[in-house]
Coordinates of C-alpha atoms in Angstrom, one line a residue:
Chain B
X1 CA 52.3 2.2 75.6
X2 CA 52.3 5.5 77.1
X3 CA 52.4 7.4 74.1
X4 CA 50.0 5.2 72.0
X5 CA 47.6 6.0 75.3
X6 CA 48.4 9.4 75.5
X7 CA 45.3 11.5 75.8
X8 CA 45.8 14.1 73.6
X9 CA 46.7 11.5 70.9
X10 CA 43.2 10.1 71.3
X11 CA 41.8 13.2 71.6
X12 CA 43.1 13.8 68.2
X13 CA 42.2 10.4 66.8
X14 CA 38.9 10.6 68.0
X15 CA 38.4 14.2 65.5
X16 CA 39.9 13.0 62.9
X17 CA 37.8 10.0 62.8
X18 CA 34.7 12.0 64.0
X19 CA 34.7 14.4 61.3
X20 CA 35.5 12.1 58.3
X21 CA 32.9 9.9 59.4
X22 CA 30.3 13.5 59.9
X23 CA 31.6 14.5 56.8
X24 CA 30.6 11.2 55.0
X25 CA 27.4 10.5 56.6
X26 CA 25.8 13.7 55.9
X27 CA 26.8 14.1 51.7
X28 CA 25.0 10.9 52.0
X29 CA 21.9 11.3 53.4
X30 CA 21.1 14.3 51.4
X31 CA 21.1 11.3 48.3
X32 CA 20.2 8.6 48.9
X33 CA 19.0 7.0 45.9
X34 CA 22.3 8.3 44.3
X35 CA 23.9 6.3 47.2
X36 CA 21.8 3.5 46.4
X37 CA 23.0 3.7 42.5
X38 CA 26.8 3.2 43.8
X39 CA 25.9 0.1 46.7
X40 CA 24.5 -1.3 43.2
X41 CA 27.5 -0.6 41.2
X42 CA 29.4 -3.2 43.4
X43 CA 27.3 -6.1 42.3
X44 CA 27.5 -7.6 45.7
X45 CA 24.5 -7.1 47.1
X46 CA 21.0 -8.0 46.5
X47 CA 18.3 -6.1 45.3
X48 CA 16.1 -5.9 48.2
X49 CA 19.0 -4.8 50.9
X50 CA 20.5 -2.3 48.8
X51 CA 17.9 0.7 49.8
X52 CA 17.7 0.0 53.5
X53 CA 21.9 0.0 54.0
X54 CA 21.9 3.2 51.8
X55 CA 19.1 4.7 54.2
X56 CA 21.1 3.4 57.5
X57 CA 24.5 3.5 56.6
X58 CA 24.8 7.2 56.3
X59 CA 23.5 7.7 59.8
X60 CA 25.4 5.6 61.2
X61 CA 28.3 7.3 59.9
X62 CA 27.0 10.5 60.9
X63 CA 25.4 9.9 64.5
X64 CA 28.2 7.2 65.5
X65 CA 30.7 10.3 64.0
X66 CA 29.0 13.1 66.5
X67 CA 29.3 10.7 69.3
X68 CA 32.6 9.7 69.2
X69 CA 33.8 13.5 68.4
X70 CA 31.8 14.6 71.7
X71 CA 33.2 11.5 73.7
X72 CA 30.1 9.9 74.1
X73 CA 30.3 5.7 75.3
X74 CA 33.7 6.1 72.9
X75 CA 34.6 2.4 72.8
X76 CA 31.2 1.4 72.0
X77 CA 30.6 3.9 69.2
X78 CA 34.2 3.1 67.4
X79 CA 34.0 -0.6 67.3
X80 CA 30.8 -0.2 64.9
X81 CA 33.1 3.0 63.1
X82 CA 36.0 0.1 62.9
X83 CA 33.3 -2.5 61.3
X84 CA 32.4 -0.1 58.7
X85 CA 36.0 0.9 57.6
X86 CA 36.8 -3.7 57.8
X87 CA 33.2 -3.4 55.3
X88 CA 34.5 -0.4 53.0
X89 CA 37.7 -2.1 52.7
X90 CA 36.8 -5.6 51.7
X91 CA 33.9 -4.1 49.5
X92 CA 36.3 -1.9 47.5
X93 CA 38.9 -4.6 47.2
X94 CA 36.6 -7.3 45.9
X95 CA 35.6 -4.5 43.5
X96 CA 39.5 -4.0 42.1
X97 CA 40.0 -7.3 41.9
X98 CA 36.9 -7.9 39.8
X99 CA 38.2 -4.9 37.7
X100 CA 34.9 -2.7 38.6
X101 CA 35.9 0.9 37.5
X102 CA 32.9 2.1 39.6
X103 CA 32.1 5.1 41.2
X104 CA 33.8 4.4 45.2
X105 CA 30.3 6.3 47.1
X106 CA 32.6 6.7 50.2
X107 CA 32.0 10.5 50.4
X108 CA 28.5 10.6 48.7
X109 CA 28.9 11.0 44.8
X110 CA 29.9 14.7 44.5
X111 CA 33.2 14.4 44.1
X112 CA 33.3 10.9 41.7
X113 CA 36.0 9.2 43.3
X114 CA 37.0 6.1 42.0
X115 CA 37.6 2.6 43.7
X116 CA 41.2 1.8 43.6
X117 CA 44.9 1.4 45.3
X118 CA 44.6 4.8 47.2
X119 CA 41.2 4.2 48.8
X120 CA 42.2 0.9 50.5
X121 CA 45.5 3.0 52.2
X122 CA 42.9 5.6 53.0
X123 CA 40.1 3.4 54.7
X124 CA 43.2 1.4 56.3
X125 CA 44.1 4.9 57.7
X126 CA 41.3 5.0 59.5
X127 CA 41.4 1.8 60.5
X128 CA 44.6 2.6 62.4
X129 CA 43.3 5.5 64.1
X130 CA 39.8 3.3 64.5
X131 CA 41.6 0.7 65.8
X132 CA 44.6 2.7 68.5
X133 CA 40.9 4.4 70.0
X134 CA 39.7 0.9 70.4
X135 CA 42.6 -0.3 72.5
X136 CA 44.1 2.5 74.5
X137 CA 40.7 5.3 74.8
X138 CA 40.1 5.1 78.8
X139 CA 37.3 7.8 78.7
X140 CA 34.8 5.5 79.4
X141 CA 33.6 6.9 82.3
X142 CA 32.5 10.0 80.7
X143 CA 28.9 10.2 79.5
X144 CA 26.4 7.7 79.7
X145 CA 24.1 8.8 77.5
X146 CA 22.7 4.9 76.5
X147 CA 24.1 3.2 79.1
X148 CA 23.0 -0.2 79.9
X149 CA 21.9 -0.9 83.4
Chain S
X1 CA 42.3 -1.2 78.9
X2 CA 38.2 -1.5 79.8
X3 CA 36.2 -4.1 78.3
X4 CA 34.1 -3.0 75.5
X5 CA 30.3 -3.0 76.3
X6 CA 28.9 -4.7 73.4
X7 CA 25.3 -4.3 74.4
X8 CA 26.1 -1.1 74.0
X9 CA 26.9 -0.5 70.7
X10 CA 23.9 -2.5 69.9
X11 CA 21.8 -0.4 71.5
X12 CA 22.7 2.3 69.9
X13 CA 23.3 0.6 66.3
X14 CA 19.0 0.0 67.1
X15 CA 18.5 4.0 68.1
X16 CA 20.4 5.0 64.6
X17 CA 18.2 2.9 62.5
X18 CA 15.2 3.6 63.6
X19 CA 15.9 7.4 63.3
X20 CA 17.5 6.6 60.0
X21 CA 14.2 5.1 58.7
X22 CA 12.2 7.7 60.5
X23 CA 14.1 10.8 58.2
X24 CA 13.8 8.8 55.4
X25 CA 10.1 8.5 55.5
X26 CA 9.6 12.1 56.3
X27 CA 12.4 13.2 53.8
X28 CA 11.6 14.9 50.1
X29 CA 14.5 12.5 49.3
X30 CA 13.7 9.4 50.8
X31 CA 13.6 6.0 48.6
X32 CA 11.4 2.9 48.8
X33 CA 12.9 0.6 51.1
X34 CA 13.1 -2.5 48.9
X35 CA 14.4 -1.1 45.4
X36 CA 12.8 -1.7 42.5
X37 CA 14.0 -3.6 39.6
X38 CA 14.4 -2.2 36.0
X39 CA 12.6 -4.5 33.9
X40 CA 12.9 -4.2 30.0
X41 CA 10.0 -4.6 27.8
X42 CA 10.9 -5.8 24.7
X43 CA 8.5 -4.1 21.7
X44 CA 8.0 -6.8 18.9
X45 CA 9.3 -5.6 15.7
X46 CA 5.6 -5.5 14.2
X47 CA 4.6 -2.5 16.3
X48 CA 4.9 0.5 15.0
X49 CA 7.1 3.1 17.2
X50 CA 6.1 6.5 16.9
X51 CA 6.8 10.0 19.1
X52 CA 3.4 9.0 20.6
X53 CA 4.1 5.9 22.6
X54 CA 4.8 7.2 26.2
X55 CA 6.8 5.7 28.8
X56 CA 4.2 5.2 31.6
X57 CA 6.1 3.4 34.7
X58 CA 9.4 4.7 35.4
X59 CA 11.4 1.5 35.9
X60 CA 10.2 -0.2 32.4
X61 CA 12.7 0.5 29.7
X62 CA 11.1 -0.3 26.1
X63 CA 13.7 -2.4 24.4
X64 CA 14.3 -3.1 20.6
X65 CA 15.9 -4.7 18.0
X66 CA 18.3 -4.2 15.8
X67 CA 15.8 -4.6 12.8
X68 CA 13.3 -2.4 14.3
X69 CA 16.5 0.4 15.3
X70 CA 17.5 0.1 11.6
X71 CA 13.7 1.0 10.4
X72 CA 13.8 4.4 12.7
X73 CA 17.2 4.9 11.2
X74 CA 16.3 4.9 7.6
X75 CA 13.2 7.1 8.7
X76 CA 15.1 9.3 10.3
X77 CA 12.1 9.2 12.5
X78 CA 14.8 8.9 16.0
X79 CA 17.6 10.7 17.5
X80 CA 20.4 8.1 18.1
X81 CA 22.2 8.7 21.8
X82 CA 25.5 6.6 22.3
X83 CA 25.7 6.2 25.6
X84 CA 29.1 5.6 26.2
X85 CA 32.7 7.4 26.5
X86 CA 33.6 10.4 24.4
X87 CA 36.6 8.1 23.4
X88 CA 34.6 4.9 22.3
X89 CA 32.1 7.4 20.7
X90 CA 34.9 9.0 18.7
X91 CA 36.0 5.6 17.5
X92 CA 32.9 4.9 15.8
X93 CA 29.3 5.7 16.6
X94 CA 26.2 5.2 14.7
X95 CA 25.9 8.0 12.0
X96 CA 23.8 10.8 13.4
X97 CA 24.5 9.5 16.8
X98 CA 24.9 12.5 19.5
X99 CA 26.5 11.3 22.6
X100 CA 25.8 11.6 26.0
X101 CA 28.1 9.9 28.4
X102 CA 26.2 7.9 31.4
X103 CA 29.2 8.3 33.5
X104 CA 29.5 12.1 33.5
X105 CA 25.3 12.5 32.9
X106 CA 24.6 15.9 34.1
X107 CA 20.4 16.8 34.2
X108 CA 21.1 20.1 34.2
X109 CA 23.4 20.2 31.5
X110 CA 23.0 21.9 28.1
X111 CA 23.6 18.8 26.2
X112 CA 20.1 17.3 28.1
X113 CA 18.2 20.6 28.3
X114 CA 18.4 21.4 25.2
X115 CA 17.3 18.4 23.8
X116 CA 13.2 17.9 23.3
X117 CA 11.5 16.2 25.5
X118 CA 8.5 14.8 23.3
X119 CA 11.1 13.6 20.7
X120 CA 11.6 10.1 19.9
X121 CA 15.2 8.8 21.1
X122 CA 17.0 5.4 20.6
X123 CA 20.4 5.0 23.5
X124 CA 22.9 2.2 22.4
X125 CA 25.8 0.9 24.5
X126 CA 29.1 -1.7 23.7
X127 CA 26.3 -4.9 23.3
X128 CA 23.6 -6.6 24.4
X129 CA 25.8 -7.1 28.2
X130 CA 26.3 -3.4 28.7
X131 CA 24.2 -1.6 31.6
X132 CA 25.0 2.2 30.6
X133 CA 22.0 2.5 27.9
X134 CA 19.4 1.3 30.3
X135 CA 20.7 3.4 33.5
X136 CA 20.8 6.4 30.8
X137 CA 17.0 5.4 29.9
X138 CA 16.1 5.5 33.4
X139 CA 17.6 8.8 34.3
X140 CA 15.9 10.7 30.7
X141 CA 12.5 8.5 31.6
X142 CA 13.0 10.1 35.2
X143 CA 13.2 13.8 33.2
X144 CA 9.8 13.4 31.8
X145 CA 11.1 12.3 28.1
X146 CA 8.2 10.7 26.8
X147 CA 9.4 8.2 24.4
X148 CA 12.8 6.3 25.2
X149 CA 14.1 3.2 23.7
X150 CA 16.6 0.9 24.5
X151 CA 18.6 -0.5 21.0
X152 CA 19.4 -3.7 22.9
X153 CA 21.8 -5.5 20.4
X154 CA 24.0 -2.1 20.9
X155 CA 27.0 -1.3 19.1
X156 CA 28.8 -4.8 18.3
X157 CA 25.5 -5.7 16.8
X158 CA 25.3 -2.4 14.7
X159 CA 28.9 -2.8 13.0
X160 CA 28.1 -6.8 12.4
X161 CA 25.2 -5.6 10.4
X162 CA 27.8 -3.3 8.4
X163 CA 25.4 -0.7 8.7
X164 CA 26.1 2.9 8.5
X165 CA 28.7 4.5 10.8
X166 CA 30.4 7.9 11.6
X167 CA 34.1 8.2 13.1
X168 CA 35.2 11.2 15.3
X169 CA 33.9 13.7 17.3
X170 CA 30.6 14.5 17.4
X171 CA 29.1 17.4 14.8
X172 CA 27.8 20.8 16.2

């Protein structure tokens, strides 16, 4: 318990998760159309919602990643990112089960990473860090950028 | 362990969504809020296809039948593009076709830039339920190619009809 809530471990986890999401967000913001095609390839969502996801998800990744990095509302942010990670894992898993050989769209399309077991492991690793922060992070008081009254 | 204030999470989400929508509205790379479906318009066999027939809408693809495709093949009036990957292509393709795999499509690559945008092209893939020929068509239409047609029956229908094929790599 003490080890898990260690503030350095917390900080490192926040940095890793924050940077990964910032990178992923920036890559996708620069080319929303390519990301929309990636989402379409999963063949799961109705057409009308795809562009909305393609516009919004990268920004959630970027801004929540930044807030996490700087320690604003850590728990409130990390729960959003954890939900995203769960969504990604489910999506990649269903794509694998259906035998889709597609680009995962994880970090934009520039690196062309395909869906696969490795991607699920990667996301599970990130989710582990996220849960660690969600459960053990204590620096709640820090800054109240968007605090509820 | 402190409780999570879900109201704050929701507030963050709403603000982020607003930022995303506003950014998308002003960004040169912005996309439409609602995605448009690509529709396929079947060209009747009686209509004569020349390189004068232009694709006037971005999301409409002209689809043609085996008969139409074979006429274009015999008249040598169209260039055939195989949108499958190079291994499928090497296993056999329509005689004279060039290979532009949709998966690794590069709009700035030498293969695409060397093509004449005013010429007539017929794209095909494995059969009637593959998407890559249609996706490649959309990409080429975006690059201002004037006459792009998709042979809907694809490779399966072509070999079934025992029309001319070639095996091996693309002739340079």
